[in-house]
PDB file of N, CA and C in Angstrom:
ATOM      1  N   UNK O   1      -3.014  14.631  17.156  1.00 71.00           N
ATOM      2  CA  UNK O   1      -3.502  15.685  18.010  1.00 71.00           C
ATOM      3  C   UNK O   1      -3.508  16.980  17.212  1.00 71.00           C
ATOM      4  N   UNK O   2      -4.580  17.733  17.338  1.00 81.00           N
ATOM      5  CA  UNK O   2      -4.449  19.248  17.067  1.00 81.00           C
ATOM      6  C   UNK O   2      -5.073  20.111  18.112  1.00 81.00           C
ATOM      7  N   UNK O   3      -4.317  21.179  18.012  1.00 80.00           N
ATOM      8  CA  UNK O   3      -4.390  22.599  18.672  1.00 80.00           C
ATOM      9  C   UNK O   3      -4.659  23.396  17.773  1.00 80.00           C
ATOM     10  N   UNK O   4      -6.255  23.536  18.228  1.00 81.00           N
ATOM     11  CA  UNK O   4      -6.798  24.594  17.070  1.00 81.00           C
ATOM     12  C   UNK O   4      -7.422  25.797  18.280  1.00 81.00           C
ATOM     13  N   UNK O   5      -7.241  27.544  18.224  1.00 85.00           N
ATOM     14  CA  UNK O   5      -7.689  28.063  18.911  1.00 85.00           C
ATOM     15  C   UNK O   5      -7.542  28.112  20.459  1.00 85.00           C
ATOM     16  N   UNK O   6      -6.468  27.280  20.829  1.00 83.00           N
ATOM     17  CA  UNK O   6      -6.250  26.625  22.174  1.00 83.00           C
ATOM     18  C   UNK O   6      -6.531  26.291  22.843  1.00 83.00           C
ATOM     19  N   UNK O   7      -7.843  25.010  21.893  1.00 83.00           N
ATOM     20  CA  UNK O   7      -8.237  23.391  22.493  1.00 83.00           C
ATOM     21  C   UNK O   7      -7.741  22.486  21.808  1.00 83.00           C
ATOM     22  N   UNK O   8      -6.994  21.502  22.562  1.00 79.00           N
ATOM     23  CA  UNK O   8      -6.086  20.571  21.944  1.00 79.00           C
ATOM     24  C   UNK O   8      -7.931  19.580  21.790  1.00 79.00           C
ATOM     25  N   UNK O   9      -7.404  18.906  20.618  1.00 79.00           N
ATOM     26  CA  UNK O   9      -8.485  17.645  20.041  1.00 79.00           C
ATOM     27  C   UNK O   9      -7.731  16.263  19.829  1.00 79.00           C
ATOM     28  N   UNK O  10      -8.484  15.224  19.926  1.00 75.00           N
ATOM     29  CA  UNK O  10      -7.379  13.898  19.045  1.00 75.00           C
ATOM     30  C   UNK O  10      -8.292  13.345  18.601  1.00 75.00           C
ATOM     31  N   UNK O  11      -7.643  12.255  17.684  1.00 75.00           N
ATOM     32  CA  UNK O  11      -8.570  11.233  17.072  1.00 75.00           C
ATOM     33  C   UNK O  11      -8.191   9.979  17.366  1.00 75.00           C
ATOM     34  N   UNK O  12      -9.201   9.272  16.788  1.00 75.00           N
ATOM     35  CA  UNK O  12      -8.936   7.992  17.307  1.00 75.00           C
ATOM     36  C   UNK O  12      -7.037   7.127  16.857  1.00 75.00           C
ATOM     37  N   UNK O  13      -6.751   7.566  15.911  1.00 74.00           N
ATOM     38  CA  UNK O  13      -5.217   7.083  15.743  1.00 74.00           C
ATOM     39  C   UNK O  13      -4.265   7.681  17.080  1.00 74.00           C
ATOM     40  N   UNK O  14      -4.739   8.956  17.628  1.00 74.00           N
ATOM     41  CA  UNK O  14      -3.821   8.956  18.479  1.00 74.00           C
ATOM     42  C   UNK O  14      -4.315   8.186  20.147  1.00 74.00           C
ATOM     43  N   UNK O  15      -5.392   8.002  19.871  1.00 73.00           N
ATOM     44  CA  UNK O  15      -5.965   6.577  20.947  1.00 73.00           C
ATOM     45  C   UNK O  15      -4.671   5.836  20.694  1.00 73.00           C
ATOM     46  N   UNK O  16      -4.526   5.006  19.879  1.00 73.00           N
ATOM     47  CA  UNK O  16      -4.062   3.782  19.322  1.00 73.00           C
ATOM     48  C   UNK O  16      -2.126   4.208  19.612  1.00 73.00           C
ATOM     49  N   UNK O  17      -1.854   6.055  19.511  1.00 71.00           N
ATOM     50  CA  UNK O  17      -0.576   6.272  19.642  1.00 71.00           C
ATOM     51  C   UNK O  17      -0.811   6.061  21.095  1.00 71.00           C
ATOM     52  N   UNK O  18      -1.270   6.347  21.678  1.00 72.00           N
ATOM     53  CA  UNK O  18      -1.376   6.862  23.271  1.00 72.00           C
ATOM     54  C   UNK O  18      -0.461   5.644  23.719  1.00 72.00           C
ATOM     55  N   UNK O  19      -0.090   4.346  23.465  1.00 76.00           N
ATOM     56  CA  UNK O  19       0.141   4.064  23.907  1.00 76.00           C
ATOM     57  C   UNK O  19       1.832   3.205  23.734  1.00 76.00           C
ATOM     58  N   UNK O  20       2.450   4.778  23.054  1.00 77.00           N
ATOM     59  CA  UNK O  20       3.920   5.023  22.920  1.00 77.00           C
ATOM     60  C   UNK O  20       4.167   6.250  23.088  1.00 77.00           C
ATOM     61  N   UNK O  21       4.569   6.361  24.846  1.00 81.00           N
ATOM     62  CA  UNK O  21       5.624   8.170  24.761  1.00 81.00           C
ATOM     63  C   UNK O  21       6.015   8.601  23.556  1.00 81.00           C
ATOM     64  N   UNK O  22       6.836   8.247  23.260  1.00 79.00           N
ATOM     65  CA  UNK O  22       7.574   8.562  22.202  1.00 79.00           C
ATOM     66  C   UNK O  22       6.482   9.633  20.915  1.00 79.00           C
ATOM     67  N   UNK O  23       5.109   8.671  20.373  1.00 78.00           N
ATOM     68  CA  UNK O  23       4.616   9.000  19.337  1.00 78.00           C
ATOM     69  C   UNK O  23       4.025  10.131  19.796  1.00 78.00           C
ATOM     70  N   UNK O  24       3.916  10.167  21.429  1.00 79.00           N
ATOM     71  CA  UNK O  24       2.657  10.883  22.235  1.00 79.00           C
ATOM     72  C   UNK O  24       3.401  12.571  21.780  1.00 79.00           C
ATOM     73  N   UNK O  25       4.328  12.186  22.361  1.00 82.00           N
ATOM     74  CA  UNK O  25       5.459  13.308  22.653  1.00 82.00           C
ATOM     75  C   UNK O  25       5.910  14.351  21.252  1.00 82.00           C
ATOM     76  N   UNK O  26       6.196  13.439  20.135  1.00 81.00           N
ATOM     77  CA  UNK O  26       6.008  14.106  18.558  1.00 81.00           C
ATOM     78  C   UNK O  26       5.002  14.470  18.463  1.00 81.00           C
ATOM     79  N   UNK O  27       3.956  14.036  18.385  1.00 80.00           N
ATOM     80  CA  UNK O  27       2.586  14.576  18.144  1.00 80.00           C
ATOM     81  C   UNK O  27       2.140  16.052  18.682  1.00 80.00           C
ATOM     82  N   UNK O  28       2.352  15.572  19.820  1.00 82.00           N
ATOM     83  CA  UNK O  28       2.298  17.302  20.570  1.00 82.00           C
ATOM     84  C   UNK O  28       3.376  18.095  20.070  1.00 82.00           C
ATOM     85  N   UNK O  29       4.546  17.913  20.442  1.00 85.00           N
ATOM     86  CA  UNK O  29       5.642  18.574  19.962  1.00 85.00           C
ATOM     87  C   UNK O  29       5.568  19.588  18.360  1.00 85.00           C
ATOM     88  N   UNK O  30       4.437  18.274  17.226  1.00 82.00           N
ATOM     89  CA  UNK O  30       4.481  18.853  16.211  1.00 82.00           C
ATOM     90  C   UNK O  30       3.638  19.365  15.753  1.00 82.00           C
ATOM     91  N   UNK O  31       2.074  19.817  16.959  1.00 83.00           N
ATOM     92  CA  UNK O  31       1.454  20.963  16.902  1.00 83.00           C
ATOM     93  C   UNK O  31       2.102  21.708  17.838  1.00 83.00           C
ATOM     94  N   UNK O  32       2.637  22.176  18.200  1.00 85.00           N
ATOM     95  CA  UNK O  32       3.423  23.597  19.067  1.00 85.00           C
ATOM     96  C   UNK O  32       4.737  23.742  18.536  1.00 85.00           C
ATOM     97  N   UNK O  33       4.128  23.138  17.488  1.00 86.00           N
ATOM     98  CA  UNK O  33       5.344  23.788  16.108  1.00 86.00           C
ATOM     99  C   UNK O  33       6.781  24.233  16.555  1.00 86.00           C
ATOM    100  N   UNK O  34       7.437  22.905  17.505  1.00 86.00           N
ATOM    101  CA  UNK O  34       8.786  23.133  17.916  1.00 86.00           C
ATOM    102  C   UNK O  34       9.466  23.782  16.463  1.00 86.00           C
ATOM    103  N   UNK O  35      10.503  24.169  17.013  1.00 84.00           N
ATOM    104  CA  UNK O  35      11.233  24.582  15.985  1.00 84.00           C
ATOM    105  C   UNK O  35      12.480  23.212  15.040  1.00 84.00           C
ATOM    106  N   UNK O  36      12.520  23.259  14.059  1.00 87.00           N
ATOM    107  CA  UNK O  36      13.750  22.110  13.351  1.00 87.00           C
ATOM    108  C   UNK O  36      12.745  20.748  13.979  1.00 87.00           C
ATOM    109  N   UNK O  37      11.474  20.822  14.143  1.00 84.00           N
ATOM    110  CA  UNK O  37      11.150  19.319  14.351  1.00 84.00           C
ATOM    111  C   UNK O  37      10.659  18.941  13.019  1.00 84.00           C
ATOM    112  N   UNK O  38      10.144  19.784  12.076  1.00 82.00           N
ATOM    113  CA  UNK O  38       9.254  19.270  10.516  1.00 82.00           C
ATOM    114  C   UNK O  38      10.184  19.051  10.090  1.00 82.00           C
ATOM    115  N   UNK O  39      11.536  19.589   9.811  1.00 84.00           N
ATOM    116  CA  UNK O  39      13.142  18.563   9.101  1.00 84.00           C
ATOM    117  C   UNK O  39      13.174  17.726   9.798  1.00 84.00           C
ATOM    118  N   UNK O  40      12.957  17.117  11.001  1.00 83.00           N
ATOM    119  CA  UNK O  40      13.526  16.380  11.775  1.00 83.00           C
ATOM    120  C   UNK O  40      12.104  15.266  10.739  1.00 83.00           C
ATOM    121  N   UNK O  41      10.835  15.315  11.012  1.00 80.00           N
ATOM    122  CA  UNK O  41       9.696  14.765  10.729  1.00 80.00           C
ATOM    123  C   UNK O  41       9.939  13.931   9.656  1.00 80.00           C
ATOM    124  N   UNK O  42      10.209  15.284   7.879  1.00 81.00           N
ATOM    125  CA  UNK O  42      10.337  15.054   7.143  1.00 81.00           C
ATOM    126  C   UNK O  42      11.067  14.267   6.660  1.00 81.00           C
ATOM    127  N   UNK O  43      12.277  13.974   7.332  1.00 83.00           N
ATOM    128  CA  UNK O  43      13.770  13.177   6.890  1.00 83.00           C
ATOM    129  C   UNK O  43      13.354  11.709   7.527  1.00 83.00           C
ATOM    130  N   UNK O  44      12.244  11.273   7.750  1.00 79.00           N
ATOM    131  CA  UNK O  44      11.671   9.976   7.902  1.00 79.00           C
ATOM    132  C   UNK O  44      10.738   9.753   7.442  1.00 79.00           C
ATOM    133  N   UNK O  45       9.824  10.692   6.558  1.00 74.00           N
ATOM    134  CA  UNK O  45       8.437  10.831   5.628  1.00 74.00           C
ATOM    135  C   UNK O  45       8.907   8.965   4.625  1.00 74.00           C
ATOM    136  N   UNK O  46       7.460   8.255   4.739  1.00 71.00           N
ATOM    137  CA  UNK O  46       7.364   7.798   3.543  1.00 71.00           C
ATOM    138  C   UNK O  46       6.011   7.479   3.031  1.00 71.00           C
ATOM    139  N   UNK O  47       6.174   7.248   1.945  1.00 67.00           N
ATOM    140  CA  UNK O  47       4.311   7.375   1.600  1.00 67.00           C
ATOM    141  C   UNK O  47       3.479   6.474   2.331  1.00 67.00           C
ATOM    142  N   UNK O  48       2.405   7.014   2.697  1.00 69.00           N
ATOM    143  CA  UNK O  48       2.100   6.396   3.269  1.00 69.00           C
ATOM    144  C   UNK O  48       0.889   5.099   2.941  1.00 69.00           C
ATOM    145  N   UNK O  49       1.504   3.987   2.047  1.00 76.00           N
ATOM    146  CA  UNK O  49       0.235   3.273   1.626  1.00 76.00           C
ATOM    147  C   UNK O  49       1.641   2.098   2.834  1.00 76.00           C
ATOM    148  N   UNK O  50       1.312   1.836   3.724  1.00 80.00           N
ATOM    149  CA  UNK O  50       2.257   0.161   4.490  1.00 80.00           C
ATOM    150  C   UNK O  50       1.701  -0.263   5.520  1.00 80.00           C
ATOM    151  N   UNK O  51       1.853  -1.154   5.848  1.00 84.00           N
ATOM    152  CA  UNK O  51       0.961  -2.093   7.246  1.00 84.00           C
ATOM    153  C   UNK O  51       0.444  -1.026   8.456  1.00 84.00           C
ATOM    154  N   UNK O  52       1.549  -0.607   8.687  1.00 81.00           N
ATOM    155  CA  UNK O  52       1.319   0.557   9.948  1.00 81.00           C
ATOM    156  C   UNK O  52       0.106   1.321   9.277  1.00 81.00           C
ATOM    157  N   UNK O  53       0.289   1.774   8.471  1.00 81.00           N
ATOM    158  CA  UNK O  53      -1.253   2.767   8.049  1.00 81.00           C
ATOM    159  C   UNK O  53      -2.513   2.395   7.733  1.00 81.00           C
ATOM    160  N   UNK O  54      -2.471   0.829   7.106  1.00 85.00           N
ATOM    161  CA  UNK O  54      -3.422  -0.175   6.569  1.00 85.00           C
ATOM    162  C   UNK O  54      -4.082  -0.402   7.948  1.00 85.00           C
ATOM    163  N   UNK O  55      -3.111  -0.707   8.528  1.00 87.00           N
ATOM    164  CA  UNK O  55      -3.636  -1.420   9.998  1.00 87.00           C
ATOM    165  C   UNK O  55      -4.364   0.252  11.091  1.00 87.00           C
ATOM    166  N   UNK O  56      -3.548   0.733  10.504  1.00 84.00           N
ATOM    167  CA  UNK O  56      -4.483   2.369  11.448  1.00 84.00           C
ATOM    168  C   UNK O  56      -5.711   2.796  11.189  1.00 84.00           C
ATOM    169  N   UNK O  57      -5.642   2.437   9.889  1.00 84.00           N
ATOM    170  CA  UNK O  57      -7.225   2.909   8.667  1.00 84.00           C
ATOM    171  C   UNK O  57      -8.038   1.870   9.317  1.00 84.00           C
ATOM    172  N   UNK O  58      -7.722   0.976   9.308  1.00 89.00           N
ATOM    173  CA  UNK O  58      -8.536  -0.304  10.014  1.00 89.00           C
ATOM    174  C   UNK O  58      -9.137  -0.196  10.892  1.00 89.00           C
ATOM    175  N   UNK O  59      -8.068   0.060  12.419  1.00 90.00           N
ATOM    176  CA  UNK O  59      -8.478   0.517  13.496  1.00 90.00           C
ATOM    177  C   UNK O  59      -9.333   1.638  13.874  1.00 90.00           C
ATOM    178  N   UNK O  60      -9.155   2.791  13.339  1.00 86.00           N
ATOM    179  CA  UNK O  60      -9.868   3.795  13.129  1.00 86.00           C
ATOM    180  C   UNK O  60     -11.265   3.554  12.654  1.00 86.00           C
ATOM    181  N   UNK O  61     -11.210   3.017  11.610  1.00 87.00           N
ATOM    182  CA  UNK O  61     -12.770   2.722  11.176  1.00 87.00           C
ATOM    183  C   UNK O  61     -13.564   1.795  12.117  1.00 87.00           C
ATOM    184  N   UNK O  62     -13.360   0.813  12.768  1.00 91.00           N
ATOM    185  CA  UNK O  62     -13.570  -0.112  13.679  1.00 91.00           C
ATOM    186  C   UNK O  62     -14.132   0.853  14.718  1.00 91.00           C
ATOM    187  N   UNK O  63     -12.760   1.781  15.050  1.00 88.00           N
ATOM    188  CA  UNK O  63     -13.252   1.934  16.596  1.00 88.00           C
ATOM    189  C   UNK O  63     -14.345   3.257  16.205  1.00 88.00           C
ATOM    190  N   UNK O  64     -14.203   4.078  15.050  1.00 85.00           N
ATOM    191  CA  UNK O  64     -15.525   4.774  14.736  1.00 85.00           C
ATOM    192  C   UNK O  64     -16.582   4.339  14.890  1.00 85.00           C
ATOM    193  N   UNK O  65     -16.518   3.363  14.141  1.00 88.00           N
ATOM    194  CA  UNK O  65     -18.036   2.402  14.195  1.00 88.00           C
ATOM    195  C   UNK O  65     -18.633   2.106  15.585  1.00 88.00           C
ATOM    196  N   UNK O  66     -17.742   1.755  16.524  1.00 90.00           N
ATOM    197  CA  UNK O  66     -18.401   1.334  17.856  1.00 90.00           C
ATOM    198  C   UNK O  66     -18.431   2.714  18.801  1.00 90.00           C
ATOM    199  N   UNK O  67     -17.733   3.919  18.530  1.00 87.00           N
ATOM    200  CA  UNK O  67     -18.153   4.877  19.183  1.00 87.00           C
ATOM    201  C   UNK O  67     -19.743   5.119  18.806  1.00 87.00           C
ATOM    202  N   UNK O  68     -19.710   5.422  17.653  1.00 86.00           N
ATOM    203  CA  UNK O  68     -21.140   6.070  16.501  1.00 86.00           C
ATOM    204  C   UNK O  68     -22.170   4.745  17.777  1.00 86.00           C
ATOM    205  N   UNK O  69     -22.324   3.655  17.734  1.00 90.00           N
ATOM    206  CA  UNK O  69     -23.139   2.367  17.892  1.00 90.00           C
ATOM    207  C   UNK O  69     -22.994   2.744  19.415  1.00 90.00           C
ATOM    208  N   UNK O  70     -22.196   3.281  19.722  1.00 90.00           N
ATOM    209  CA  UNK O  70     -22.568   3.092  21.271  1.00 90.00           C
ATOM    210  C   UNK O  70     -22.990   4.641  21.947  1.00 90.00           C
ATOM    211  N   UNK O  71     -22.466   5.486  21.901  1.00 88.00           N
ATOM    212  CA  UNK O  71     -22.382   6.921  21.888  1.00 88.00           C
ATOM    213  C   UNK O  71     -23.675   7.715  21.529  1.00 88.00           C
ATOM    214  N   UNK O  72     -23.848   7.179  20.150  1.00 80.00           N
ATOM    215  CA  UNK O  72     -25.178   8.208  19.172  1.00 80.00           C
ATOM    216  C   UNK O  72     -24.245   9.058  19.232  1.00 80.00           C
ATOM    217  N   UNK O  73     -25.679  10.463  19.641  1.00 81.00           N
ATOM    218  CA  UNK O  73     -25.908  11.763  19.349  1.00 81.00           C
ATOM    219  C   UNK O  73     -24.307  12.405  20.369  1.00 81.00           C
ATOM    220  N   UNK O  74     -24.038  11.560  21.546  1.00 82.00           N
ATOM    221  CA  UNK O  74     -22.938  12.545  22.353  1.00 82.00           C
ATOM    222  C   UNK O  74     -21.106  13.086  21.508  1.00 82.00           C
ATOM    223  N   UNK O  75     -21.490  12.131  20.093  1.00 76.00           N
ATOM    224  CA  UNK O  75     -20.086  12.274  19.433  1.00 76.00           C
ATOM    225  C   UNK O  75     -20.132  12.999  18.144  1.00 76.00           C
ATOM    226  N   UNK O  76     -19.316  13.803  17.207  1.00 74.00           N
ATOM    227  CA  UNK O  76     -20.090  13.988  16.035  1.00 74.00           C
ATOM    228  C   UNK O  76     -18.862  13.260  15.313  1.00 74.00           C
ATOM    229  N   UNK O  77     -19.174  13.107  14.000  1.00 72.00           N
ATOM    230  CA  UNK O  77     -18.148  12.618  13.212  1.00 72.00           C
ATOM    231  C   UNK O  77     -17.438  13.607  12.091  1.00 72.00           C
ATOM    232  N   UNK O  78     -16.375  13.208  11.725  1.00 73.00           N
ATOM    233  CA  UNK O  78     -15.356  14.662  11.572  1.00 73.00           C
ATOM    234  C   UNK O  78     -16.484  14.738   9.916  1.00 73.00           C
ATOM    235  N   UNK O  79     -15.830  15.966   9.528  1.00 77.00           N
ATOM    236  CA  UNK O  79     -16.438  16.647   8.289  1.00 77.00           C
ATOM    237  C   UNK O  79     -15.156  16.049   7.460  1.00 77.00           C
ATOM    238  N   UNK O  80     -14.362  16.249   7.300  1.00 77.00           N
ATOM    239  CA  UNK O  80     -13.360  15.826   6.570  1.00 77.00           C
ATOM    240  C   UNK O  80     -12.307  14.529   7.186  1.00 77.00           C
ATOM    241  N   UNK O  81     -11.795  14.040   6.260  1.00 73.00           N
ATOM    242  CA  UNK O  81     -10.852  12.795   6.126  1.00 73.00           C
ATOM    243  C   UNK O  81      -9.826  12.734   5.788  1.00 73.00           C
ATOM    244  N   UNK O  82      -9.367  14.281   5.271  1.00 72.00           N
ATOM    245  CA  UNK O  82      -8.161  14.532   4.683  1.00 72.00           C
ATOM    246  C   UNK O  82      -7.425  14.296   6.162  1.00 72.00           C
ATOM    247  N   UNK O  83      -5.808  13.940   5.461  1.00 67.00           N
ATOM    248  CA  UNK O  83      -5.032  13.139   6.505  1.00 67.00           C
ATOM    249  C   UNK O  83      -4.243  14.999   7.118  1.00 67.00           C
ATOM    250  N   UNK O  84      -4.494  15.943   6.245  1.00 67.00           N
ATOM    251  CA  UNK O  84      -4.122  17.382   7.041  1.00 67.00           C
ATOM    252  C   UNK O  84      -5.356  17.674   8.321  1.00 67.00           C
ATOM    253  N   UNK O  85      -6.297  17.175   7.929  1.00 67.00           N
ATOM    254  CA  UNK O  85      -7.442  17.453   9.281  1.00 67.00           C
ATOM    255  C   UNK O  85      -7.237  16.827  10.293  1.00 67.00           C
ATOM    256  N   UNK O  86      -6.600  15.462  10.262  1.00 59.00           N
ATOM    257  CA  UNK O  86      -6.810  14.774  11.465  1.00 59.00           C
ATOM    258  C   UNK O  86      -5.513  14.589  12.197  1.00 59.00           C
TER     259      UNK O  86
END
């Protein structure tokens, strides 16, 4: 999720979170930039090449594809891919 200008946006990975409180709840939490939550974040950081992310990249691209195929013109697709944009 991001809060840019104060319209929250998501992408399709947080589709796929939506369906753990828990991830829902960090996510937001860590655009409204609680305070001591990025130490909290960081002290569980690991790189991220592992199943959980393989399998997100996956999903993501999948479910892009069938928005774009079903949707058209009503969706646009992001400008960037960097993992800070999304």
């Amino acid at each position: 999720m991001k809060l840019r200008d104060g319209t929250w946006s998501f992408d399709s990975r947080d589709l796929m979170r939506a369906q753990c409180p828990h991830c829902t709840k960090l996510s937001v939490a860590r655009e409204l930039k609680l305070p001591q939550l990025q130490d909290l974040l960081d002290s569980f950081y690991e790189r991220p090449d592992n199943l959980p992310i393989r399998y997100g990249n996956q999903f993501e691209e999948a479910l892009e594809q069938e928005l774009l195929a079903n949707l058209g013109d009503q969706i646009q697709k992001p400008e960037s891919y960097d993992p800070a944009d999304t």
